[in-house]
JSON list of C-alpha atoms in Angstrom, two decimals:
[
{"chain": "A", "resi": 1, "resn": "UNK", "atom": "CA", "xyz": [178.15, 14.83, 83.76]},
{"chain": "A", "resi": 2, "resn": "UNK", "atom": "CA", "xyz": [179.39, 17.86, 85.75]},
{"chain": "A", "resi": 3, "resn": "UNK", "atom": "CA", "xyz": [177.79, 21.17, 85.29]},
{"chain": "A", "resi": 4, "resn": "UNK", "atom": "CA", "xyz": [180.32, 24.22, 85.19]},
{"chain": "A", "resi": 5, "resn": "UNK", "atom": "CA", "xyz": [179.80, 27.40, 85.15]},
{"chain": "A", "resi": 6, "resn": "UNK", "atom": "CA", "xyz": [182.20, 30.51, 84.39]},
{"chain": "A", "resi": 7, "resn": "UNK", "atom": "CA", "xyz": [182.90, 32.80, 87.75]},
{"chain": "A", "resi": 8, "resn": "UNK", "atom": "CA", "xyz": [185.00, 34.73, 89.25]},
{"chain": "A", "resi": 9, "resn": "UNK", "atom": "CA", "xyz": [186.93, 33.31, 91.98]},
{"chain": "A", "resi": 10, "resn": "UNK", "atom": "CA", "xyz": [188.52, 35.66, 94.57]},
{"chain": "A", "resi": 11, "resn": "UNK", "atom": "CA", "xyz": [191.23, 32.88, 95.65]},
{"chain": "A", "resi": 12, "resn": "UNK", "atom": "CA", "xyz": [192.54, 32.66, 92.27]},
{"chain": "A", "resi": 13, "resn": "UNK", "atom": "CA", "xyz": [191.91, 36.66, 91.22]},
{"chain": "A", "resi": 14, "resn": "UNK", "atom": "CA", "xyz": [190.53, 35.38, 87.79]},
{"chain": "A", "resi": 15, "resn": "UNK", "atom": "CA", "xyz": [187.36, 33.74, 85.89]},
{"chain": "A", "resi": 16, "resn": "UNK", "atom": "CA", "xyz": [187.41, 30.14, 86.22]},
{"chain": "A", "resi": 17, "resn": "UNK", "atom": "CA", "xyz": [184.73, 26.88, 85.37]},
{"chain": "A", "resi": 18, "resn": "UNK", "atom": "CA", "xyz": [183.13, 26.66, 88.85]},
{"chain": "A", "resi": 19, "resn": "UNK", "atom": "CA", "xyz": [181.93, 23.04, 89.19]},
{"chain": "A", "resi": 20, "resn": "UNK", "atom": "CA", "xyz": [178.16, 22.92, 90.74]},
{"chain": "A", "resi": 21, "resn": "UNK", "atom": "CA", "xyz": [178.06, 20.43, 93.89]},
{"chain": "A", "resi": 22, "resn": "UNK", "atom": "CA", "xyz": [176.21, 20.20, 96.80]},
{"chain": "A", "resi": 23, "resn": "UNK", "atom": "CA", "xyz": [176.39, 20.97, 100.73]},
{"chain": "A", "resi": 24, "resn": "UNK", "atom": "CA", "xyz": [177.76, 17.25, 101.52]},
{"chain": "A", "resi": 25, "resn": "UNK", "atom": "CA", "xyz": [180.88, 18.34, 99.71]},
{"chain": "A", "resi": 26, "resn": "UNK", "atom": "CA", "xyz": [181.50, 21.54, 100.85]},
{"chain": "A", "resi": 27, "resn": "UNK", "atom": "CA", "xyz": [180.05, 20.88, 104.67]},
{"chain": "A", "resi": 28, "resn": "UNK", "atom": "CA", "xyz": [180.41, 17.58, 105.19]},
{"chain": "A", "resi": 29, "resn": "UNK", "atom": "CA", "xyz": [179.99, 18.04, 108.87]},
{"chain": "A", "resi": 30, "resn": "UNK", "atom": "CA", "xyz": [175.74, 19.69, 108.09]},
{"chain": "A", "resi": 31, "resn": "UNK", "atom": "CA", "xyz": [174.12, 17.01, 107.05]},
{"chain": "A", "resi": 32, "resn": "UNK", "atom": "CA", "xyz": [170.83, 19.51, 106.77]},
{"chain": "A", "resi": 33, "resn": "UNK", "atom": "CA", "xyz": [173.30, 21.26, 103.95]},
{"chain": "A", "resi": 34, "resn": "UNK", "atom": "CA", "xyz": [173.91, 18.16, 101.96]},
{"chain": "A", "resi": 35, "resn": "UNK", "atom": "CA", "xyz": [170.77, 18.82, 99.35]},
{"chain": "A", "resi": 36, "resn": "UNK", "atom": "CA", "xyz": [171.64, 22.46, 98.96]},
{"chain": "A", "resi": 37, "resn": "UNK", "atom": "CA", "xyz": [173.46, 23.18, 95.56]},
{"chain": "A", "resi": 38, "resn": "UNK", "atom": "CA", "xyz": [176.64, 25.17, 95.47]},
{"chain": "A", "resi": 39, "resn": "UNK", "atom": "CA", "xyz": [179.26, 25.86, 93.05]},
{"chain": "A", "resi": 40, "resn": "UNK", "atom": "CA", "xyz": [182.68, 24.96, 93.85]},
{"chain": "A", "resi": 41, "resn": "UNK", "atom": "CA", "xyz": [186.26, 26.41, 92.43]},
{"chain": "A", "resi": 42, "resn": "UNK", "atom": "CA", "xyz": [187.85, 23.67, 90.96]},
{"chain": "A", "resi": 43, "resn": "UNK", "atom": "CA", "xyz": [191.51, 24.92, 91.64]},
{"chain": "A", "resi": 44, "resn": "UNK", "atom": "CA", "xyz": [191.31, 26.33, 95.00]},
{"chain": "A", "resi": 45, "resn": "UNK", "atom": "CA", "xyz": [188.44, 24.68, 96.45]},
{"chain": "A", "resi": 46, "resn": "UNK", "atom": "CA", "xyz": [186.51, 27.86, 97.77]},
{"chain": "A", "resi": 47, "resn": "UNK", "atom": "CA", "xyz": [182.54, 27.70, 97.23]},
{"chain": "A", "resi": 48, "resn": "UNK", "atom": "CA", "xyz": [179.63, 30.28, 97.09]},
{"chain": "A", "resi": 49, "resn": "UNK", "atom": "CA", "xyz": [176.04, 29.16, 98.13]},
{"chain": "A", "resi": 50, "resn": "UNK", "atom": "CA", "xyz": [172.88, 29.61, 95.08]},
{"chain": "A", "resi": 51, "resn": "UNK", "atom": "CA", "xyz": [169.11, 31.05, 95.25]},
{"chain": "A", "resi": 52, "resn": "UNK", "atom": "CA", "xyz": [168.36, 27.45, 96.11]},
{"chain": "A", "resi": 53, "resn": "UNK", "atom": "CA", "xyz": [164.70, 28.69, 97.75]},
{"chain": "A", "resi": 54, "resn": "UNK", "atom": "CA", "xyz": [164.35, 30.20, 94.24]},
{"chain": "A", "resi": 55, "resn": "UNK", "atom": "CA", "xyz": [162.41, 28.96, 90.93]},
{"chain": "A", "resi": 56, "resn": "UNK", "atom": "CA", "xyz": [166.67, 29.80, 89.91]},
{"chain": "A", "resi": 57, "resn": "UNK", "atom": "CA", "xyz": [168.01, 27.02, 92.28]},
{"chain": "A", "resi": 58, "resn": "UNK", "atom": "CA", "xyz": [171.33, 26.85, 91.18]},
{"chain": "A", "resi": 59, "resn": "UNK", "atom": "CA", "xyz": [171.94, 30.82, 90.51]},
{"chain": "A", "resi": 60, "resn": "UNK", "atom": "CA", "xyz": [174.76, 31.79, 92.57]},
{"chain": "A", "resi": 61, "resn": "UNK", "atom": "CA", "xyz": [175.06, 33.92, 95.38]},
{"chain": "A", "resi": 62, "resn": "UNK", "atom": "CA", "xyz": [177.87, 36.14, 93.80]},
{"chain": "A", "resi": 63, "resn": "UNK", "atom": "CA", "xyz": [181.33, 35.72, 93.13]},
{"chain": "A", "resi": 64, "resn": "UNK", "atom": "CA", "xyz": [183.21, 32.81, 94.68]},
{"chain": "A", "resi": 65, "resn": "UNK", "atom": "CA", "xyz": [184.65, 34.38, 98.33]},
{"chain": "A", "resi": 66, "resn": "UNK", "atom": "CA", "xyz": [187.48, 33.01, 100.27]},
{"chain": "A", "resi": 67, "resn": "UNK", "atom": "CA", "xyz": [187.06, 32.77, 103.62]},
{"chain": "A", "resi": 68, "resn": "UNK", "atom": "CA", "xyz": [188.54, 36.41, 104.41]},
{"chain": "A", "resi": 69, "resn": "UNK", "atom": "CA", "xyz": [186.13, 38.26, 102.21]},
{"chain": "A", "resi": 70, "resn": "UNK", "atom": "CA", "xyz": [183.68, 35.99, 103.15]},
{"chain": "A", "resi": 71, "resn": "UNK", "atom": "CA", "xyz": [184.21, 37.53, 106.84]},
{"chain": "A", "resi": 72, "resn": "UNK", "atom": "CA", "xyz": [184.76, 41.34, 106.09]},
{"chain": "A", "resi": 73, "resn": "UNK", "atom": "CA", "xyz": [181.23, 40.51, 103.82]},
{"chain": "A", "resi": 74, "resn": "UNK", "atom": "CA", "xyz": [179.70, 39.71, 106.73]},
{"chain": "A", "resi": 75, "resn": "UNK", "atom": "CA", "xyz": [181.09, 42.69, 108.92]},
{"chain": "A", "resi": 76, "resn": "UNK", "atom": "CA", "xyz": [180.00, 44.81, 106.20]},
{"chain": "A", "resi": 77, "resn": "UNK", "atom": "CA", "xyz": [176.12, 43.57, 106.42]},
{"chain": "A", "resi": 78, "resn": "UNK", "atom": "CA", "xyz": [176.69, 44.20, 110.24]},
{"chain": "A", "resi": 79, "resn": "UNK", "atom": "CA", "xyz": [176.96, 47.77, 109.56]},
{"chain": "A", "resi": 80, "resn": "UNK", "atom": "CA", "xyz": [174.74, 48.39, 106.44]},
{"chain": "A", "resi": 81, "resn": "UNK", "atom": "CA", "xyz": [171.91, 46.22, 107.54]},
{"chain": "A", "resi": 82, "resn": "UNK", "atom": "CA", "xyz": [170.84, 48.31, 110.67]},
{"chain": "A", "resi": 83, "resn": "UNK", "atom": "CA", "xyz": [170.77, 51.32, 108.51]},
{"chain": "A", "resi": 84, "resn": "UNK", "atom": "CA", "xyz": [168.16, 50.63, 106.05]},
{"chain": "A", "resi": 85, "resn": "UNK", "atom": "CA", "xyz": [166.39, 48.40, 108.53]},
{"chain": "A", "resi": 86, "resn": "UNK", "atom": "CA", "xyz": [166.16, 51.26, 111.27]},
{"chain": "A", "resi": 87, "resn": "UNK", "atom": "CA", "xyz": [164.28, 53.24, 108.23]},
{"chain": "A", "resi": 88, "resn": "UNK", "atom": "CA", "xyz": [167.18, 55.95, 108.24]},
{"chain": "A", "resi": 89, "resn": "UNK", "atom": "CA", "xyz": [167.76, 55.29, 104.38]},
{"chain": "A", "resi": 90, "resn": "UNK", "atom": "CA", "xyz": [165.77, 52.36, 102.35]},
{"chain": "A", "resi": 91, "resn": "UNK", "atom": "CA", "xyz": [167.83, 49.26, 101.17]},
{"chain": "A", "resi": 92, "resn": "UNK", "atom": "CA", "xyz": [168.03, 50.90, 97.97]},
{"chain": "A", "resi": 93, "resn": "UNK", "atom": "CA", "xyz": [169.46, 54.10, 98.60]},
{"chain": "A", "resi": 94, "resn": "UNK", "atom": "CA", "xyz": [172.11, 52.87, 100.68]},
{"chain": "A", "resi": 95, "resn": "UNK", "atom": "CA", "xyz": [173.25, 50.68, 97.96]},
{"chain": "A", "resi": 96, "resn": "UNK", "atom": "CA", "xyz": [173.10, 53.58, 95.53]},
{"chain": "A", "resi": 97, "resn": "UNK", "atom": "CA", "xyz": [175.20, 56.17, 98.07]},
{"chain": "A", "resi": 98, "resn": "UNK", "atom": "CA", "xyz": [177.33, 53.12, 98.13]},
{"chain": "A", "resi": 99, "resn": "UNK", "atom": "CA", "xyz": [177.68, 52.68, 93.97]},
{"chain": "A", "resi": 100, "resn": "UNK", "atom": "CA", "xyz": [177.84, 56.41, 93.28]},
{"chain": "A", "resi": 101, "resn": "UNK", "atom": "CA", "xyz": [180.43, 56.51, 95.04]},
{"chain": "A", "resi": 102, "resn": "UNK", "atom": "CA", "xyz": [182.33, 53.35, 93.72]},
{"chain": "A", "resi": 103, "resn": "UNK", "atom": "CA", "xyz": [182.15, 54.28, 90.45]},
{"chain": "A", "resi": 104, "resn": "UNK", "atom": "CA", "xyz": [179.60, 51.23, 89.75]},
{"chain": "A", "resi": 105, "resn": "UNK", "atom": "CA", "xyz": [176.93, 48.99, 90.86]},
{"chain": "A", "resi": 106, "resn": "UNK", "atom": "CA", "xyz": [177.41, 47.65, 94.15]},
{"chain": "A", "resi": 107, "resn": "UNK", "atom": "CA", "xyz": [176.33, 44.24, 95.40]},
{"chain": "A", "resi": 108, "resn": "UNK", "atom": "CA", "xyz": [178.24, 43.07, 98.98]},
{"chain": "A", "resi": 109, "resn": "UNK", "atom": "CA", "xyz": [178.29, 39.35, 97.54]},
{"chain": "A", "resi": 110, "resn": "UNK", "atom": "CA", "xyz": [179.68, 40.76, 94.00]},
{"chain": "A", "resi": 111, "resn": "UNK", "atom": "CA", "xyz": [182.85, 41.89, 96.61]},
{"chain": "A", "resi": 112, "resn": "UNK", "atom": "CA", "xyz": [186.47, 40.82, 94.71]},
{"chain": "A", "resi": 113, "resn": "UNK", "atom": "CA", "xyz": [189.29, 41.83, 97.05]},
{"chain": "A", "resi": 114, "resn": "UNK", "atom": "CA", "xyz": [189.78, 42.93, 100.38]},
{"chain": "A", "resi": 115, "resn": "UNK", "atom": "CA", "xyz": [190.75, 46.51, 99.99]},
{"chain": "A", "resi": 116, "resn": "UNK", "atom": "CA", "xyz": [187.37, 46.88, 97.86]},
{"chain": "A", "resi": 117, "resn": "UNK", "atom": "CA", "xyz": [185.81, 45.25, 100.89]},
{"chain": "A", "resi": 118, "resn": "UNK", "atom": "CA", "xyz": [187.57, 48.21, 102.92]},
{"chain": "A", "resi": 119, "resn": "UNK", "atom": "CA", "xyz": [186.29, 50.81, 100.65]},
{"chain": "A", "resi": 120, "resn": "UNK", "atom": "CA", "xyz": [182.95, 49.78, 101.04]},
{"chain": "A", "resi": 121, "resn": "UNK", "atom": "CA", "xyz": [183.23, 50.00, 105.12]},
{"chain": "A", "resi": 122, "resn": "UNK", "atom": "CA", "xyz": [185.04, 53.35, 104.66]},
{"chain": "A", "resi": 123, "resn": "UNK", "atom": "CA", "xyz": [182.14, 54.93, 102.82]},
{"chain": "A", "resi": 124, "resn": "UNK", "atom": "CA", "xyz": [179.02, 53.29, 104.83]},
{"chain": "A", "resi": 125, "resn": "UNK", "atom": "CA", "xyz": [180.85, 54.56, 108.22]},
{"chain": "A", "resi": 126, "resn": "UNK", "atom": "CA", "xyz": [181.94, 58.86, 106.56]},
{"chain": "A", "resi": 127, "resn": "UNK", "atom": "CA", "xyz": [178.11, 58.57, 104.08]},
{"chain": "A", "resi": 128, "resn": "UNK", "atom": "CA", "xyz": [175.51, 56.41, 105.67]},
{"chain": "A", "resi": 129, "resn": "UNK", "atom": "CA", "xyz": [176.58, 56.62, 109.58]},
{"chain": "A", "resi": 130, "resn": "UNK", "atom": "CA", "xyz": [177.19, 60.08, 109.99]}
]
């Protein structure tokens, strides 16, 4: 029996029952995926990855990406990741500078559209790079 899980799925811009699977479905060319869990959008296909090195194995990873935010995600870790790693503001207060001034809690895998994504790069580059 399937396991399925309510998410939000940025493809489809609404909640829908994610179906968990594993890597051999989702990248069926990486066999060392295959074990990994993952939960799948039933509709539009588009996955997110779990905590699988966690005692939470099948937690997810955040919201369900497609492959755009998925790469503006990653752009945005390429800038915010230097800065708390070079020590010029902790991991923590980065994120808050980020949520103050969003309005609410931010999380880069919690990311639901692109011009949210956009937002995010406009306020790491004027707040946490300058």
């Amino acid at each position: 029996m399937a396991r399925i899980k309510s998410m939000w799925c940025c493809g489809c811009q609404k909640t829908v029952g994610a179906r968990l699977t594993n890597g051999e479905e989702v990248y069926p060319h990486r066999q060392d995926l295959w074990q990994i869990p993952f939960w799948i959008c039933r509709t539009c296909k588009n996955f997110v990855g779990c905590h699988h090195k966690t005692h939470k194995r099948t937690a997810p990873l955040g919201n369900i990406a497609t492959p755009e935010i998925k790469k503006i995600r990653q752009q945005i870790h390429n800038l915010l990741d230097p800065i708390w790693k070079e020590g010029k503001y902790t991991r923590t207060q980065a994120y808050k500078i980020i949520s103050d001034n969003l309005n609410f809690t931010y999380h880069t895998a919690d990311i639901k559209h692109i011009s949210e994504a956009k937002k995010v790069v406009e306020i790491i580059k004027n707040k946490l790079l300058n």
